XYZ file of C-alpha atoms in Angstrom:
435
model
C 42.866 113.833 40.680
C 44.721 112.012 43.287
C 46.812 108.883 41.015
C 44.865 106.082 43.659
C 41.861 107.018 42.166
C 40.692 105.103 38.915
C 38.264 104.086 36.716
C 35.634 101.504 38.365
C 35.178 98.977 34.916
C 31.812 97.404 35.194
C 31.434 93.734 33.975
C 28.476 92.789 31.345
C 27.212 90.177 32.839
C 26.678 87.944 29.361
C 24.257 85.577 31.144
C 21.622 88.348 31.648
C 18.716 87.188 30.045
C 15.923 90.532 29.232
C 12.545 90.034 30.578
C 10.132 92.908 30.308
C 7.465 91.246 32.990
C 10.421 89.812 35.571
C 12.320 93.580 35.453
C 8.877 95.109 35.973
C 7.940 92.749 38.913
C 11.249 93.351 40.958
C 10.282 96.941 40.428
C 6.935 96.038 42.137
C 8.348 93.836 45.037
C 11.435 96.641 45.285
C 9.530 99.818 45.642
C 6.531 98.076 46.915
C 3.900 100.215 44.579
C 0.469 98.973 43.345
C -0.402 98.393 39.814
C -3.167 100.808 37.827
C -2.653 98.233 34.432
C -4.201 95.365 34.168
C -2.009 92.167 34.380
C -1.446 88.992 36.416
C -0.206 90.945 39.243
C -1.756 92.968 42.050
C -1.561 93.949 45.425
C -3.812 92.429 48.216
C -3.952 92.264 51.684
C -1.773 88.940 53.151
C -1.117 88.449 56.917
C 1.939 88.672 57.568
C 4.301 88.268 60.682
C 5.964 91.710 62.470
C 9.178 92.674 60.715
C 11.452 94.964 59.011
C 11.089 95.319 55.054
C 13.241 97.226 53.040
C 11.895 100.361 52.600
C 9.312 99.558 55.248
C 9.744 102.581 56.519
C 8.148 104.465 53.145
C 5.527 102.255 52.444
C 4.665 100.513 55.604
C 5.632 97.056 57.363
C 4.820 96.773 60.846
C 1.366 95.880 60.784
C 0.117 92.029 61.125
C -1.777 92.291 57.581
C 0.322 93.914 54.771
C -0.102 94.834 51.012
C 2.067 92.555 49.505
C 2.136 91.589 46.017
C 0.243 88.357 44.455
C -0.153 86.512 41.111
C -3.682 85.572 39.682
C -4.032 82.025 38.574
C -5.434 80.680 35.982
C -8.643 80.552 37.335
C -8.258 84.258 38.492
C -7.325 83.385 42.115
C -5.193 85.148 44.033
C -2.019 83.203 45.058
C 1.921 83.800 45.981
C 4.026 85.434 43.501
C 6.288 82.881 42.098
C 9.828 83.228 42.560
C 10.846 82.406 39.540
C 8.585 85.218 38.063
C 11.237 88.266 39.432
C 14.047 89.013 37.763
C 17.075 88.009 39.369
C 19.973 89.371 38.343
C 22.296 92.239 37.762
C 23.254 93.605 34.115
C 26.152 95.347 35.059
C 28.508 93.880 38.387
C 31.553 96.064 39.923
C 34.792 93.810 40.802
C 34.937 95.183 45.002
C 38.030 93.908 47.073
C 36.613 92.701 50.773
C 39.584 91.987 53.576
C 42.889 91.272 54.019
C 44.264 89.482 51.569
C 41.569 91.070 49.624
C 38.834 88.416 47.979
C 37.325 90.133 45.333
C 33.585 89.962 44.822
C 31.058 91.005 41.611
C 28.703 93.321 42.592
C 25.734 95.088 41.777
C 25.638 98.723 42.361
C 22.756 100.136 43.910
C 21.838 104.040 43.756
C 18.508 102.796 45.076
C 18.880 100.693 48.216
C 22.015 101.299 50.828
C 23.142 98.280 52.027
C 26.772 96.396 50.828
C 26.235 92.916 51.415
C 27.673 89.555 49.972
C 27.631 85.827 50.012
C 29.663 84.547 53.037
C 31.053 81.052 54.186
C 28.047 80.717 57.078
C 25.500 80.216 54.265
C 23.972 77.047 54.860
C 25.700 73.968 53.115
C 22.988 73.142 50.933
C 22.906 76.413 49.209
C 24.811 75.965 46.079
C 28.046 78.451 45.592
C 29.406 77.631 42.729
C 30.197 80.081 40.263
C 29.555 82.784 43.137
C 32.787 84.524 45.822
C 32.456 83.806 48.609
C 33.213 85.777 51.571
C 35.330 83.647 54.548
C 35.895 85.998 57.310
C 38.434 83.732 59.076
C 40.838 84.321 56.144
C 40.607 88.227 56.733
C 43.048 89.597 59.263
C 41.238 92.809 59.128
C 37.610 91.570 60.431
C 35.743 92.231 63.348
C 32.317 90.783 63.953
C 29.663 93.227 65.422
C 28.366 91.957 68.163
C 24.074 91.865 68.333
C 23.405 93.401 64.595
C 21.544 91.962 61.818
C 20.202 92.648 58.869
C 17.370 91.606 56.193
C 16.322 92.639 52.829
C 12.514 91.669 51.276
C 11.665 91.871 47.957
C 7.807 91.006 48.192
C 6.690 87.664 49.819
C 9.377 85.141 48.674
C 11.915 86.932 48.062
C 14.781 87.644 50.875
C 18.406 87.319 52.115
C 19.473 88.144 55.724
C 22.368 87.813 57.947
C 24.825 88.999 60.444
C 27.193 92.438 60.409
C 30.870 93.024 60.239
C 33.665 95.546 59.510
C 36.756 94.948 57.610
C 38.296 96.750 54.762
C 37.036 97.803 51.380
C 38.815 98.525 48.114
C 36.649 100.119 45.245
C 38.195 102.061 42.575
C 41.842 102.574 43.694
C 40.557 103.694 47.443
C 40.497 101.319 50.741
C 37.803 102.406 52.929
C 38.952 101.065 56.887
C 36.424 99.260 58.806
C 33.683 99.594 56.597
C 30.779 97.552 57.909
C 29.696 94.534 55.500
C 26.691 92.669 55.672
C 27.223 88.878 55.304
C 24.022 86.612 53.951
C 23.854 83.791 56.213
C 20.370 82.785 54.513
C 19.480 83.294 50.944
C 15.725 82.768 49.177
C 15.965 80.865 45.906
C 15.815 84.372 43.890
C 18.945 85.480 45.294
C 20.688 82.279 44.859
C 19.924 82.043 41.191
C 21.696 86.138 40.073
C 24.940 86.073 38.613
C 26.260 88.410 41.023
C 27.849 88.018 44.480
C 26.144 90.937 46.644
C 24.784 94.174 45.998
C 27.019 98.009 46.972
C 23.661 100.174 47.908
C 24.713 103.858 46.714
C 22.084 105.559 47.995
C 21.826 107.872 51.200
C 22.468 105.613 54.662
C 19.077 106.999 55.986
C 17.376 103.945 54.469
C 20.150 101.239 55.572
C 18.173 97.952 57.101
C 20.869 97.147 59.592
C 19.283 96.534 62.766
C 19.666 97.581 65.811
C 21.296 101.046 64.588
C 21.898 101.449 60.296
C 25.281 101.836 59.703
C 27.394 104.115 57.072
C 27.272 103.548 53.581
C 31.016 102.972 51.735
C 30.603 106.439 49.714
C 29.565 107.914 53.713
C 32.845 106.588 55.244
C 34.885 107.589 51.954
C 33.797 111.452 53.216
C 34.337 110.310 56.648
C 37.660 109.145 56.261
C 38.727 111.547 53.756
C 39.496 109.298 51.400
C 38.405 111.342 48.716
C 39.119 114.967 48.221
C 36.602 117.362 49.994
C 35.903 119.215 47.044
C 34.952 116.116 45.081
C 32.866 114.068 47.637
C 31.193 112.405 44.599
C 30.714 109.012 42.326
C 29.594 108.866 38.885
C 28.584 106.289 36.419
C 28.511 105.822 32.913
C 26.455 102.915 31.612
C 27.220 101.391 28.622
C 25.664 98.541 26.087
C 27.175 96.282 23.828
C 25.345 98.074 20.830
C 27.662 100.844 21.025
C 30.782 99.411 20.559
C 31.272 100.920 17.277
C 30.498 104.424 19.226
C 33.052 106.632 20.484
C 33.243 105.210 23.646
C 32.996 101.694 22.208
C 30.283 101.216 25.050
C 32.615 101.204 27.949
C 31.022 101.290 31.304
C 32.530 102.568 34.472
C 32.011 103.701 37.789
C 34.651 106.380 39.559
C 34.463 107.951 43.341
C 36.522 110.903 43.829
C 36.741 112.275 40.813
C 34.421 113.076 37.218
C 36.310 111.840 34.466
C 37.228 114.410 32.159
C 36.780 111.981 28.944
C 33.232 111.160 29.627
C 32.605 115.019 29.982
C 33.860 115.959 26.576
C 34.068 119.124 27.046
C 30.631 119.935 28.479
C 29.708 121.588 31.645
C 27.604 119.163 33.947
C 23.841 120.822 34.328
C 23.452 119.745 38.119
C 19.750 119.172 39.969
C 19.273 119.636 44.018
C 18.754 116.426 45.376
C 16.473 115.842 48.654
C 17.458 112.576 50.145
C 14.810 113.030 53.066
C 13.267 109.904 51.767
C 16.970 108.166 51.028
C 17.357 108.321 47.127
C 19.044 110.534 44.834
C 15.592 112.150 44.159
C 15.083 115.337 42.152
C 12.914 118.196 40.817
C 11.335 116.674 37.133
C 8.448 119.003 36.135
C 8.863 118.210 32.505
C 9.080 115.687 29.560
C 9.153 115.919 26.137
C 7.958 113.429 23.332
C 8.293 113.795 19.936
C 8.870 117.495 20.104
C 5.354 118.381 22.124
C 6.423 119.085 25.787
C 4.319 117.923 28.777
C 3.987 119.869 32.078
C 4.077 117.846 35.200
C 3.762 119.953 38.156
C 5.488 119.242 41.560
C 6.477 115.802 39.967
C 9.782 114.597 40.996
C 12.168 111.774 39.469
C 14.603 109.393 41.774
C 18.086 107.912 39.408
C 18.540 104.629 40.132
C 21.607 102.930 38.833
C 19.636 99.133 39.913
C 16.846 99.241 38.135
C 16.828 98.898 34.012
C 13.385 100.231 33.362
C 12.377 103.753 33.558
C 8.958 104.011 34.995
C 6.600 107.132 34.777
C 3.358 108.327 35.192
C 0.139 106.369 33.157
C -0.200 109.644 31.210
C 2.898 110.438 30.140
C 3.759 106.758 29.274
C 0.566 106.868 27.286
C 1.428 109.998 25.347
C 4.482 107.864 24.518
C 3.489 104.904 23.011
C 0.674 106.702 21.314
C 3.899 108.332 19.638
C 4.723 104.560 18.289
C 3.198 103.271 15.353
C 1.086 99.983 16.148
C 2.151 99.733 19.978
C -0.322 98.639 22.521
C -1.033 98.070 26.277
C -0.540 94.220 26.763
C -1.666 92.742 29.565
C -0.446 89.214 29.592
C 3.389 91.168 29.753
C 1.592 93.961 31.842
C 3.208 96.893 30.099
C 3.571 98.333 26.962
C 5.153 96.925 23.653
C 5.377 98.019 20.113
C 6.418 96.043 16.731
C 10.158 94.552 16.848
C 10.474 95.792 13.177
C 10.222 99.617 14.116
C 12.980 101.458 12.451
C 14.345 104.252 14.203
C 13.248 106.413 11.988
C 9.326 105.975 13.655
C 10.624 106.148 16.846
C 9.922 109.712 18.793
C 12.734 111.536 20.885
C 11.525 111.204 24.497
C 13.247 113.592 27.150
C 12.710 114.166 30.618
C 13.723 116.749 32.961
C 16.040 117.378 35.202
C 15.621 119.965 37.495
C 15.455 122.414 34.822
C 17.347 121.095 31.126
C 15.885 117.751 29.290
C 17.749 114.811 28.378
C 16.776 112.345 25.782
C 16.483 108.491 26.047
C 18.916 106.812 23.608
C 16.468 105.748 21.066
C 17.707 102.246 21.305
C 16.749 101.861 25.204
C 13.401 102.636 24.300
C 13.385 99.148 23.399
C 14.196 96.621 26.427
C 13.247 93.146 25.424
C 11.200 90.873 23.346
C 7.926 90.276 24.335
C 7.084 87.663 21.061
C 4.807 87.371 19.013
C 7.004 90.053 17.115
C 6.851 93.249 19.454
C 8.852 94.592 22.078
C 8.718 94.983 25.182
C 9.279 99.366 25.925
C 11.490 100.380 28.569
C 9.685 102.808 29.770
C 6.275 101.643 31.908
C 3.725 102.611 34.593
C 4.879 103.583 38.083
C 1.577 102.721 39.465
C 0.790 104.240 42.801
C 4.304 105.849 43.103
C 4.645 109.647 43.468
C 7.869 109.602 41.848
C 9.367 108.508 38.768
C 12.255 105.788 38.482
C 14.754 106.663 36.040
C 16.645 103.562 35.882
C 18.969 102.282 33.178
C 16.869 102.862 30.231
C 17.151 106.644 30.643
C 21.181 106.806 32.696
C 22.601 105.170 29.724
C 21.999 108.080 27.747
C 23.859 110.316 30.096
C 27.175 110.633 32.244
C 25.414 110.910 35.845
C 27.266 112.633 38.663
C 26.216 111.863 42.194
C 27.691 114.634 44.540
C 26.533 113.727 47.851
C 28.715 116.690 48.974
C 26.785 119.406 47.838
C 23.676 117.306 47.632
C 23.435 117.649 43.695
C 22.541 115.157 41.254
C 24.661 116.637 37.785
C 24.574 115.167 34.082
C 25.808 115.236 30.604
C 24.599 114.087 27.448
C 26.481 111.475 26.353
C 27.553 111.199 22.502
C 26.078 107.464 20.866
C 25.415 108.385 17.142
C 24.324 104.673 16.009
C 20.735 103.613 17.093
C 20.192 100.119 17.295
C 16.992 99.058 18.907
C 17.075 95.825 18.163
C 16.828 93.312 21.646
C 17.922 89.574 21.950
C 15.486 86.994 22.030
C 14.122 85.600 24.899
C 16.418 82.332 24.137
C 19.544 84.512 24.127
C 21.360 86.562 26.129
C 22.700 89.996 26.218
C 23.627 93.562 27.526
């Protein structure tokens, strides 16, 4: 391992606050699916003017009337999602190092979306700032504008942040990547402006990059590029921790690296590795199997995307049936518009739930089956419907139980199982915070 290469440590961000029903509407504004629940939240046909959406190219944004998504009222009326009604912000942020001098930023890692963008010093003056980095490009010797790009991200109807393109140098993990472009918000909706975080570090493949007119390379492209990392090891990994394991063996530490798989969070075990087609832009894989409670399923052609930003994991309405139906007194509720079970569960009751990759099963962490309180004494799951979507999302709840290794390389997405013996699946209140 090459000695400028080090551990990535990710930052808890303690004002996180868990929402079952806010996670599971960015999840519906992100990937742009429709509902087959019940709830207060549906897709309907909105006009809408001409204009590049984030994954517009999957799903479809150039026509005058979209699908976007919409809240009933209270008197069953269609109307505009709230903004307050998405969640937010980021559970784990990366400290990133942006110019020279460097100004350091917190930021959300993305193995889902593939843009790196940040707050920046032409933000208008009535957005507030405090408590965020800022990004002042006149203090960088190492910035160049580019000249006639843009860019624009759109999470459903409210929700957006936009702005103009740069290049200028990028430290991550012990490496400086040289003229790495960097997309800097000049105009932030009120969602964006209320996260923790200063920016999001997309991680998935450039292909889906909203830079307009031509998408530039992501950091981990120019990284290969540049050689910055060895050519046998074109790679990141992650390794997501919680504050429930801290009397684990790896006292829940959380970490990204690029270059390199760190030996310690191996433990001695050979990484089982998936083929990954990016033709659609994510770290997407063969997942033709799950297990619950010892009774495998067979899902045929099905395939499974790891996703780094999103906490849920979200599956097929069959298979997250056969789950809960594994859960003593859980139930679809539709006011939360997902599944919960009773916050006194012990783990004891709780069924092993696996899911494939490309070939070998890994098991949720019995504790992440549990996300967040959904009161009147249950629990929100964290694993829900993917609606409409032909793919699963294996976000946090199912990545914490494993050391992921993205080799974009060799086009391979590899794991291990990590070793947690406690279980707690206990979740904060909705008047608390917590990781």
């Amino acid at each position: 391992m090459p000695s400028n290469l080090n551990r990535v440590k990710l930052v808890h961000n303690s004002k996180y606050q868990h929402s079952g029903l806010k996670s599971y509407v960015y999840l519906l504004n992100k990937y742009k699916f429709t509902p087959t629940k019940p709830g207060p939240y549906f897709v309907g046909a909105k006009a809408q003017p001409k204009g590049r959406l984030r994954l517009g190219r999957l799903f479809g944004s150039k026509s005058k009337t979209q699908q976007v998504l919409q809240k009933k009222g209270k008197d069953a009326q269609a109307g505009n999602e709230p903004a307050e009604d998405q969640q937010n912000d980021s559970l784990y942020l990366c400290p990133v190092s942006i110019g020279t001098p460097g100004q350091t930023f917190n930021l959300d890692f993305d193995t889902g979306s593939a843009d790196l963008w940040i707050w920046s010093s032409g933000l208008a003056k009535s957005i507030k700032t405090t408590g965020h980095n800022v990004f002042d490009s006149s203090k960088s010797s190492t910035f160049k504008n580019i000249k006639g790009s843009s860019w624009k991200i759109s999470y459903g109807d409210s929700s957006s942040a936009s702005g103009t393109v740069g290049t200028d140098n990028v430290t991550v993990g012990g490496l400086t990547i040289e003229k790495q472009a960097i997309e800097l918000a000049t105009t932030l909706s009120t969602q964006f402006q209320e996260g923790v975080g200063d920016g999001l570090l997309g991680l998935a493949f450039g292909s889906i990059n909203t830079v307009t007119p031509k998408p530039v390379a992501t950091p981990v492209e120019n990284m290969i590029s540049q050689q910055d990392i060895p050519k046998t090891m074109e790679l990141f990994t992650a390794y997501l921790g919680s504050y429930k394991d801290a009397n684990d063996p790896d006292h829940g530490a959380s970490f990204y690296t690029f270059g390199y798989i760190d030996e310690g969070a191996l433990a001695g075990q050979t990484p089982h590795y998936a083929k990954v087609d990016s033709s659609q832009g994510f770290w997407q894989f063969s997942s033709t199997t799950a297990s619950v409670g010892g009774k495998k399923i067979t899902r045929a052609s099905n395939t499974a995307i790891a996703d780094t930003g999103t906490t849920l994991a979200l599956v097929d309405d069959s298979l997250c049936q056969a789950i809960y139906d594994a859960i003593p007194g859980s139930q679809y509720d539709e006011q939360n518009q997902g599944y919960v079970f009773p916050s006194n569960t012990g783990v004891d009751k709780l069924p092993v739930v696996s899911f494939d990759v490309d070939g070998k099963e890994f098991a949720v962490q019995k504790e992440d089956l549990a996300f967040a309180d959904a009161g009147n004494g249950m629990t929100y799951g964290g694993i829900q419907s993917r609606g409409n979507l032909t793919f699963d999302i294996l976000g946090d709840t199912f990545l914490k139980a494993i050391y992921a290794i993205f080799d974009q390389g060799n086009k391979r997405f590899g794991a291990v199982i990590r070793n947690d013996p406690s279980q707690d699946p206990s979740v904060p209140s909705t008047t608390t915070t917590g990781q």
